[in-house]
Amino acid sequence: MTITLNRVLRNSLSKKVLTAFSLILAPVFAMAADVVEPPQEFNPSAWDWSTLLTLALMLLVILVIARAFDIGSLTEKISGKRLVSPHKINGWVAIIFLVLGLIGVWYEMVYHGKYVLLNDAASEHGAVYDSMFMWTFGFTFVVFIITEVLLFYFMFRYSYDENRKALYYFHNNKLEVIWTVVPAIVLTFLVLRGFNTWSKITSADNEDAQEIEVFAYQFGWKARYAGADNKFGDNSFTFISGSNPLGLAVEGSVDELSQSLTDEIAGLEALIASADDSAAVWSARLKNFEAQGRQRAYPEEYKKIREMAMDAESGAYVRGLEKEIKRKSTNIKRIAKFRADQNMFNKAAYDDKVVTEIVLVKNQPYVFKFRARDVIHSAYMPEFRAQMNCVPGMSTQFAFTPIKTTDEARAEKGNPEYDYFLYCNKICGAAHYNMKIKITVVENQAQYETWLAQQAPVVAPVEAPAVEADPATDTTSQATPSVALN
Amino acid sequence: MSTAALHAEHEAHHHHKESFISKYVFSMDHKMISKQFLITGIIMGMIGMIMSLLFRLQLAWPDDQFSIIETLLGKWGVDGKLDPNFYMGLVTIHGTIMVFYVLTAGLSGTFSNLLIPLQVGARDMASPFMNMLSYWFFFMSSVVLLISVGVETGPASGGWTVYPPLSALDKAMPGSGLGMTLWLVAIILFIVSSLLGGINYISTVLNQRTKGMSMNRLPLTIWAFFFTAVLGLLSFPVLLGAGLFLIFDRSFGTSFYLSDIYLEGVGALENIGGSPVLYQHLFWFLGHPEVYIILMPALGITSEVISCNARKPIFGYTAMVISLLGIAFLSFIVWGHHMFITGMNPFLGSVFMILTLIIAVPSAVKAFNYITTLWKGNLRFTPAMLFSIGLVSFFISGGLTGIYLGNAALDIQMHDSYFVVAHFHLVMGSAAIFGMFAGIYQWFPRMYGRMMNNTLGYFHFWITFICAYLVFFPMHFMGLAGVPRRYYQFTLVEQFDVWVDVNKLITVAAIVAGAAQLLFLYNFFVSIFRGKKSPQNPWGANTLEWSAPIDVRLHGNWPGDLPTVYRGPYEYSRPDREEDFFPQYVPDESAPEVLEPEKAKSAPAEKEVEEESSVFFAAIKRVFGLG
């Protein structure tokens, strides 16, 4: 008796919880519906049917399960014995899930599969890549369907029956050997093919390839073309300054940087000399601030003053300045060392062109040399099936041959605005999501040369040692590399 | 003498000796420690999940404002818009919490602690004191990590892999300041905890097995926990090294990972000669075994739960153990597949590719064996069973995409895209968390002596299962279309516009899945106090833990002598038995030791075991005053 009562109570308890649960969920759906469909005129054609349909399907599934349990517990109460076992219900739900799931997979492949980058590669090795993908997809999809169908079918077929006893079946060596060896053979095939594909892509023939340097920084990209001499000028991170964002070996700009560092050191030394006075000033200000009782009204300001006073008193302020001086003088020393090397400053950098767009010629092999200024970035060119990390202190490269011009891609996609981009694909800071550079593939060499001619060289070709030359005249954005660029 | 009487006697002698602190706080009882791990894990899991919902809101509706974001995050969510820096922080801490705090400590910590002594027939862990330390280091680590979320400059935000130089330079992003320091402190405390636990698990499995419990009679859970502990013991110290180098680079001016860096607003740095790729090698030397540290306990739990609830022996016990061993071994030599496009030598890339794809073979064996265990079984769908089957489903769908990502050539395109997000959330995220749920539903009676509500469990399972697929399945297609992960919003790239609706669907499904966890929380916490009293062996299982009294908490597990083991753990539905199970600890009156002569031979000698356990028991008596 008590057991029955308990069960009834517990059933109503779980029902209460479920009601509360749906009440919690209701605003979620309402919110979703609200944002998906801002209030507007009744216009079913503008509705986002796929989302609504999916939501409806989800609700339906939940309802079906709930009904099934309701019926189960109701009949149990009436007849006093278990008519519908939860095992049978779960078996049925498994089958429903399997069917709906397979429909979902089909739906995804039809409606979202069309956006998948496949068979439309804009680079030569793209076709090899895509065929590797299709082989892998073929095998894995078959295995996926077979195993998942078996799994859920067995859930349905062998759900609990009191009168049945499970098969006492420990192992079957033949079966186990089969499903060790068959996957092994399939994988051997995939490994060999993958190995082949990987070697083909990574050992692309660089003989007549044109080199382009791609330079990554927080948060943007620059590309460098070698210019008329077809030779890149040397570079070093110690040469980087606002006017020389790539740190190229250009005498004028490097000497300027060296000079300004020297000036800055002098300024810092002056600050250290007056540190005692400034400590007194800060602590006086802090006392004054506290005496006036303004801590509460201006917490931010108070915090700043207190920090400054504390730093001044503990010597952290001076230590910070000394560290800065050391860093700057190391930089000067390194510049001086490089500066003595005439091979480095051979003026090869003068005619290099630093640009904010990458222009490629169709069917021309390229080798991209990647460099990073501050943190790791990753140059990701999905349409070209290309990606390589850009690592500070290390040179990486990736070679490919574009085979489809931007115009052709536009025609194919039916979108006149379509462009290729190189995205950053390694977490690099707050503006990571907006770090990209446009890639344009043109039909022939002439178009490329026209474009290149419009780009200004690093040092304007005036026949004089470029003392006065401003190395960055081509784009205004170069002076402020901190802004995310398009 | 009956269990209850024995217990009463025991109680009368020793009850007064346990204070609240020694019983519930600084407890050395493995069962209490496992509960501490579980509840801390659940709390951390909820926090990690809420974080994921917050950044999912941002991804689905980047142009909308949500007052809840401002309420929760204050200055990071001004006007209900999530700050990009804090978005990165949320992504990072979500990953860290889920990988380390929930699925390593919460899963392995809980069930290794609960099941190893109980299933091998030991009074407690080899070193209960170290076990206690392990939990409290974990607790401190959790506290430090949560504090780091609240610091002024924000939590660590370089992704859960915290690659330098981004994580090494506090000027590179705000999160790399104090937040990152606290992250490193938390992880080092975590490593200490994990090592203390791992040593204990290994020595307990090897030394404390009861009479008759030979290695080939161990339940697969124990095998999985054992391999997991070995993996942790060998790989976590490497992360410790990587973390220490990073601390040196950050605070003491060394250049392990730094070279040739110019930082905007600072200038050229002094560091030269280091290599950021070195960090990646060290990190992934832990990072890849870590994936299996997460997954293997879940697989072990699944083996046990599926066999028990299918009322059928697990298919291919030996193959299951060998495949676990194979996975464990291979997991150490495949870390490079996370680094195919870091500029590593292409030849090295192909070596790592071959080794990586070999892992698919033992994994396939496991999946097929699970399915064959279901075949012609008598499947009893308890929530635990459902979650285990859910795990197998995720393990298959997520594992198959590993064949794409392990292929160096295909990885060129898929690396760091949403395809990766889908892959690991299915195969190690969802699968492992389902293993954890299966374990909780299965062993809740063992932990609390009460049952959880099945109906709520069914709803919990189906809603979570369907939503997990709705969340992660579409992500494959996003990834294949070239959508990068860890983007704060996609609206600035026209090509990604088609995914706006999908992102909304994913977020709604994630919110529903999150809400379903409320059912679980309710069920869990209410059942602790109000649940139906559990019978001694509620699931009709064979393993030893159900022979120890579950209605009382006994430090030492068994009131009298330790049980003796007579056979393997998976003797379900034996044709010669009336009942459909035959526990390991029940002697066979008709024909003892005949059915499995092979196994009986390898059982340890009687005398040796007696001695071991009595010495150990004496130690326990001394420490706890139980004697």
XYZ file of C-alpha atoms in Angstrom, chain A residues 37-467:
431
model
C 11.617 36.953 -35.901
C 11.447 40.534 -34.722
C 7.802 41.632 -34.479
C 6.650 42.481 -37.970
C 3.787 42.068 -40.390
C 2.317 38.643 -40.922
C 4.510 37.399 -43.727
C 5.125 33.665 -43.676
C 7.424 33.778 -46.679
C 9.916 35.780 -44.654
C 9.884 33.330 -41.793
C 12.927 31.366 -41.042
C 11.295 28.025 -41.664
C 14.309 25.826 -41.110
C 14.831 27.063 -37.566
C 11.153 26.971 -36.739
C 10.861 23.487 -38.151
C 13.792 22.252 -36.131
C 12.395 23.798 -32.976
C 9.013 22.270 -33.677
C 10.598 18.877 -34.229
C 12.453 19.157 -30.960
C 9.287 20.044 -29.089
C 7.466 17.198 -30.793
C 10.068 14.696 -29.686
C 9.870 15.907 -26.099
C 6.088 15.741 -26.193
C 6.096 12.236 -27.612
C 8.328 11.020 -24.807
C 6.248 12.798 -22.202
C 3.003 11.279 -23.561
C 4.532 7.850 -23.634
C 5.449 8.088 -19.987
C 2.031 9.470 -19.110
C 0.266 6.575 -20.763
C 2.617 4.161 -19.089
C 2.044 5.388 -15.577
C -1.704 5.787 -16.150
C -2.220 2.213 -17.281
C -0.067 1.033 -14.446
C -2.283 2.821 -11.975
C -5.459 1.409 -13.491
C -4.397 -2.175 -13.868
C -2.082 -2.264 -10.887
C 0.664 -3.965 -12.860
C 3.272 -2.894 -15.336
C 1.846 -2.931 -18.816
C 4.224 -0.670 -20.643
C 7.720 -1.028 -19.390
C 10.026 1.960 -19.541
C 12.429 -0.299 -21.402
C 10.000 -0.697 -24.295
C 9.311 3.040 -24.352
C 12.984 3.895 -24.455
C 13.423 1.349 -27.224
C 10.748 3.101 -29.245
C 12.218 6.509 -28.541
C 15.547 5.182 -29.754
C 13.977 4.154 -33.063
C 12.221 7.516 -33.401
C 15.498 9.231 -32.637
C 17.251 7.101 -35.224
C 14.737 7.954 -37.939
C 14.596 11.657 -37.108
C 18.351 11.710 -36.707
C 18.912 10.213 -40.137
C 16.472 12.745 -41.598
C 18.432 15.432 -39.756
C 21.699 14.179 -41.216
C 20.186 14.179 -44.688
C 18.755 17.675 -44.132
C 22.114 18.981 -42.964
C 23.909 17.483 -45.948
C 21.433 18.942 -48.400
C 20.928 22.372 -46.868
C 24.271 23.052 -45.250
C 26.357 20.678 -47.304
C 26.127 23.089 -50.217
C 28.193 25.670 -48.344
C 30.959 23.196 -47.713
C 34.125 24.072 -49.589
C 34.394 21.124 -51.915
C 35.157 20.699 -55.590
C 35.591 24.432 -55.968
C 39.174 24.842 -54.830
C 40.899 27.939 -56.125
C 44.321 26.323 -56.026
C 45.990 23.562 -57.979
C 46.475 21.169 -55.065
C 42.855 21.778 -54.044
C 41.597 18.985 -56.261
C 43.991 16.501 -54.641
C 42.864 17.720 -51.274
C 39.191 17.408 -52.152
C 39.577 13.879 -53.455
C 41.369 12.890 -50.234
C 38.450 14.385 -48.366
C 35.892 12.490 -50.417
C 37.637 9.133 -49.867
C 37.730 9.728 -46.134
C 34.132 10.909 -46.167
C 33.050 7.829 -48.107
C 34.518 5.365 -45.620
C 33.580 7.207 -42.474
C 30.036 7.919 -43.613
C 29.348 4.254 -44.345
C 30.748 3.229 -40.963
C 28.814 6.032 -39.266
C 25.482 4.951 -40.757
C 26.013 1.215 -40.158
C 27.159 1.529 -36.555
C 24.618 4.133 -35.490
C 21.755 2.226 -37.110
C 22.849 -1.002 -35.408
C 23.234 0.764 -32.072
C 19.736 2.237 -32.033
C 18.121 -0.753 -33.701
C 19.568 -3.029 -31.009
C 18.187 -0.659 -28.387
C 14.759 -1.224 -29.874
C 15.090 -4.890 -30.723
C 16.580 -6.172 -27.480
C 14.833 -4.026 -24.902
C 14.160 -5.761 -21.607
C 11.824 -8.715 -21.387
C 11.457 -10.563 -18.111
C 10.904 -13.870 -19.858
C 14.012 -13.693 -21.958
C 17.568 -14.392 -21.024
C 20.459 -12.675 -22.749
C 22.877 -14.695 -24.812
C 25.862 -15.898 -22.792
C 28.451 -14.867 -25.325
C 31.936 -13.981 -24.176
C 33.940 -13.554 -27.306
C 34.418 -14.677 -30.845
C 37.963 -14.521 -32.051
C 37.025 -14.693 -35.701
C 34.724 -11.682 -35.419
C 37.248 -9.717 -33.421
C 39.993 -10.429 -35.896
C 37.687 -9.285 -38.701
C 36.938 -5.956 -37.122
C 40.532 -5.374 -36.242
C 41.860 -6.246 -39.653
C 39.206 -4.556 -41.806
C 39.598 -1.122 -40.187
C 43.357 -1.649 -40.304
C 43.231 -2.237 -44.060
C 40.938 0.731 -44.665
C 43.165 2.924 -42.533
C 46.270 1.716 -44.301
C 44.676 2.859 -47.523
C 43.732 6.228 -46.022
C 47.172 6.650 -44.457
C 48.982 5.916 -47.721
C 46.730 8.226 -49.646
C 47.013 10.896 -46.967
C 50.784 10.535 -46.945
C 50.797 10.943 -50.695
C 48.546 14.012 -50.570
C 50.506 15.576 -47.754
C 53.825 15.053 -49.563
C 52.387 16.479 -52.771
C 51.147 19.598 -51.018
C 54.184 20.224 -48.827
C 56.839 19.483 -51.412
C 55.410 21.676 -54.131
C 58.005 22.505 -56.773
C 59.354 25.951 -55.906
C 61.698 26.342 -58.881
C 59.906 29.108 -60.747
C 57.631 30.145 -57.896
C 57.320 33.784 -56.973
C 57.920 34.602 -53.341
C 55.569 36.784 -51.341
C 56.188 37.673 -47.747
C 53.114 37.765 -45.517
C 53.550 39.610 -42.268
C 51.151 39.198 -39.340
C 50.699 41.520 -36.391
C 48.036 42.335 -33.824
C 45.636 42.812 -35.643
C 46.259 42.869 -39.350
C 48.297 41.601 -42.258
C 50.766 43.101 -44.680
C 52.258 41.564 -47.760
C 55.632 42.364 -49.306
C 56.578 41.962 -52.950
C 60.235 41.937 -53.911
C 60.040 44.787 -56.426
C 62.071 45.290 -59.568
C 65.281 43.565 -58.379
C 63.231 40.465 -57.492
C 65.102 40.337 -54.203
C 63.739 40.881 -50.713
C 65.573 43.317 -48.504
C 66.789 41.973 -45.187
C 64.853 42.641 -42.003
C 65.007 42.372 -38.245
C 62.470 42.821 -35.476
C 64.844 45.341 -33.900
C 64.265 47.708 -36.832
C 60.495 47.845 -36.423
C 59.112 51.298 -35.810
C 55.955 53.212 -36.600
C 57.357 54.242 -39.960
C 58.944 50.858 -40.689
C 56.308 48.304 -39.654
C 58.085 45.315 -41.208
C 61.488 46.160 -39.761
C 63.238 46.377 -43.140
C 66.915 47.207 -43.456
C 66.527 50.813 -44.560
C 69.281 53.078 -43.257
C 67.203 56.211 -42.837
C 64.440 54.686 -40.854
C 66.750 52.511 -38.737
C 68.993 55.429 -37.816
C 65.944 57.459 -36.980
C 64.720 54.694 -34.677
C 68.118 54.446 -33.015
C 68.135 58.169 -32.437
C 64.631 58.288 -31.037
C 65.443 55.389 -28.678
C 68.472 57.320 -27.438
C 66.274 60.351 -26.840
C 63.730 58.261 -24.992
C 66.441 56.835 -22.749
C 67.569 60.352 -21.908
C 63.975 61.187 -20.977
C 63.698 58.117 -18.764
C 66.974 58.918 -17.042
C 65.674 62.378 -16.275
C 62.596 60.765 -14.714
C 64.800 58.554 -12.545
C 66.821 61.564 -11.453
C 63.673 63.278 -10.285
C 62.158 60.116 -8.821
C 62.654 61.180 -5.212
C 60.812 64.418 -5.852
C 58.066 62.628 -7.683
C 57.665 60.142 -4.825
C 57.185 63.070 -2.492
C 54.703 64.638 -4.900
C 52.659 61.467 -5.193
C 52.514 60.771 -1.492
C 51.535 64.379 -0.864
C 48.783 64.050 -3.422
C 47.602 60.840 -1.828
C 47.531 62.423 1.632
C 45.709 65.422 0.272
C 43.187 63.189 -1.496
C 42.558 61.177 1.643
C 42.368 64.262 3.826
C 39.628 65.626 1.634
C 37.789 62.319 1.889
C 37.375 61.947 -1.841
C 38.188 58.219 -1.948
C 34.558 57.220 -2.205
C 33.544 59.795 -4.766
C 36.475 59.134 -7.115
C 37.495 55.505 -6.590
C 39.253 55.147 -9.947
C 41.355 58.241 -9.490
C 42.115 57.338 -5.907
C 43.267 53.911 -6.972
C 45.579 55.378 -9.581
C 47.111 57.883 -7.169
C 47.550 55.252 -4.499
C 49.223 52.889 -6.941
C 51.598 55.609 -8.109
C 52.425 56.549 -4.537
C 53.007 52.951 -3.578
C 55.174 52.295 -6.616
C 57.187 55.410 -5.955
C 57.722 54.457 -2.361
C 58.620 50.813 -2.955
C 60.984 51.654 -5.786
C 58.913 49.735 -8.318
C 58.562 52.919 -10.320
C 62.303 53.378 -10.693
C 62.861 49.693 -11.345
C 60.303 49.855 -14.132
C 62.080 52.809 -15.692
C 65.449 51.088 -15.427
C 64.048 48.012 -17.103
C 62.739 50.150 -19.942
C 66.153 51.779 -20.343
C 67.819 48.394 -20.442
C 65.396 47.155 -23.065
C 65.855 50.233 -25.214
C 69.630 50.204 -24.960
C 69.684 46.519 -25.920
C 67.668 47.479 -28.955
C 70.143 50.249 -29.812
C 73.088 47.891 -29.405
C 71.519 45.317 -31.643
C 70.744 47.931 -34.287
C 74.344 49.144 -34.135
C 75.618 45.604 -34.608
C 73.412 45.020 -37.652
C 74.156 48.478 -38.965
C 77.830 47.583 -39.354
C 76.873 44.732 -41.673
C 76.929 46.156 -45.187
C 75.452 42.965 -46.644
C 72.339 43.564 -44.660
C 71.948 47.174 -45.702
C 72.444 46.493 -49.379
C 69.466 48.625 -50.444
C 67.575 45.534 -51.636
C 64.684 46.647 -49.454
C 64.336 50.004 -51.197
C 62.228 48.814 -54.088
C 60.252 46.271 -52.050
C 56.558 46.982 -51.984
C 54.628 46.686 -48.767
C 50.941 46.381 -49.538
C 47.659 45.764 -47.777
C 46.178 43.484 -50.399
C 47.561 40.311 -51.941
C 47.344 40.106 -55.715
C 48.137 36.815 -57.430
C 48.250 35.776 -61.065
C 46.300 32.743 -62.159
C 48.415 29.619 -62.788
C 51.545 31.227 -61.371
C 53.158 29.173 -58.547
C 53.746 31.114 -55.340
C 55.696 30.527 -52.182
C 54.341 32.419 -49.208
C 56.895 33.197 -46.520
C 55.202 33.945 -43.231
C 56.498 36.159 -40.465
C 54.827 37.322 -37.255
C 55.647 40.409 -35.267
C 54.199 39.776 -31.823
C 52.267 36.562 -31.169
C 51.405 33.444 -33.146
C 48.940 34.018 -35.949
C 47.769 31.616 -38.604
C 47.328 32.485 -42.258
C 44.179 30.672 -43.286
C 43.089 30.710 -46.930
C 40.205 28.221 -47.030
C 39.355 28.698 -50.709
C 42.949 27.795 -51.572
C 43.053 24.869 -49.100
C 46.052 26.532 -47.502
C 47.002 27.323 -43.962
C 50.251 27.935 -42.094
C 51.059 29.370 -38.693
C 53.019 32.609 -38.475
C 55.400 32.296 -35.562
C 57.529 35.083 -34.114
C 61.204 34.291 -34.421
C 60.643 31.634 -37.053
C 60.034 31.620 -40.775
C 57.325 29.340 -42.125
C 56.125 28.840 -45.663
C 53.378 27.425 -47.816
C 53.384 27.059 -51.592
C 50.429 26.884 -53.938
C 49.281 27.826 -57.402
C 46.003 29.704 -57.743
C 43.866 28.429 -60.614
C 40.731 30.494 -60.359
C 40.519 34.255 -60.631
C 38.388 36.355 -58.341
C 36.133 37.164 -61.280
C 35.623 33.496 -62.065
C 34.787 32.784 -58.429
C 32.325 35.679 -58.451
C 30.618 34.320 -61.535
C 30.497 30.856 -60.012
C 28.976 32.026 -56.756
C 26.665 34.473 -58.507
C 27.872 37.133 -56.136
C 29.592 40.170 -57.690
C 30.863 41.232 -54.271
C 32.629 37.941 -53.541
C 36.298 38.118 -52.533
C 38.955 35.736 -51.337
C 40.389 36.521 -47.921
C 43.248 35.394 -45.798
C 41.947 35.068 -42.237
C 43.746 34.787 -38.933
C 43.048 31.367 -37.506
C 45.105 31.285 -34.318
C 43.768 33.060 -31.257
C 45.780 36.261 -31.027
C 43.827 38.775 -28.971
C 40.677 40.822 -28.808
C 40.379 41.693 -32.514
C 41.304 38.201 -33.731
C 37.906 37.901 -35.399
C 38.565 40.888 -37.606
C 42.057 40.185 -38.838
C 41.993 39.533 -42.543
C 43.518 40.661 -45.811
C 41.964 40.511 -49.246
C 43.411 38.199 -51.886
C 42.721 39.017 -55.503
C 43.585 36.571 -58.249
C 43.922 38.227 -61.652
C 43.860 36.663 -65.080
C 47.270 37.629 -66.423
C 50.667 39.066 -65.623
C 49.815 42.435 -67.190
C 46.982 43.114 -64.749
C 49.261 42.221 -61.892
C 52.013 44.478 -63.134
C 49.617 47.380 -63.553
C 48.531 46.921 -59.966
C 52.090 46.556 -58.679
C 53.194 49.687 -60.498
C 50.573 51.649 -58.581
C 52.052 50.527 -55.273
C 54.728 52.760 -53.833
C 58.123 51.218 -53.030
C 59.509 51.274 -49.498
C 61.902 54.078 -50.381
C 60.951 56.436 -53.182
C 63.441 55.967 -56.025
C 65.264 59.280 -55.600
C 68.937 58.992 -56.437
C 70.273 59.929 -53.056
C 70.970 58.179 -49.766
C 67.446 58.183 -48.451
C 68.027 60.234 -45.331
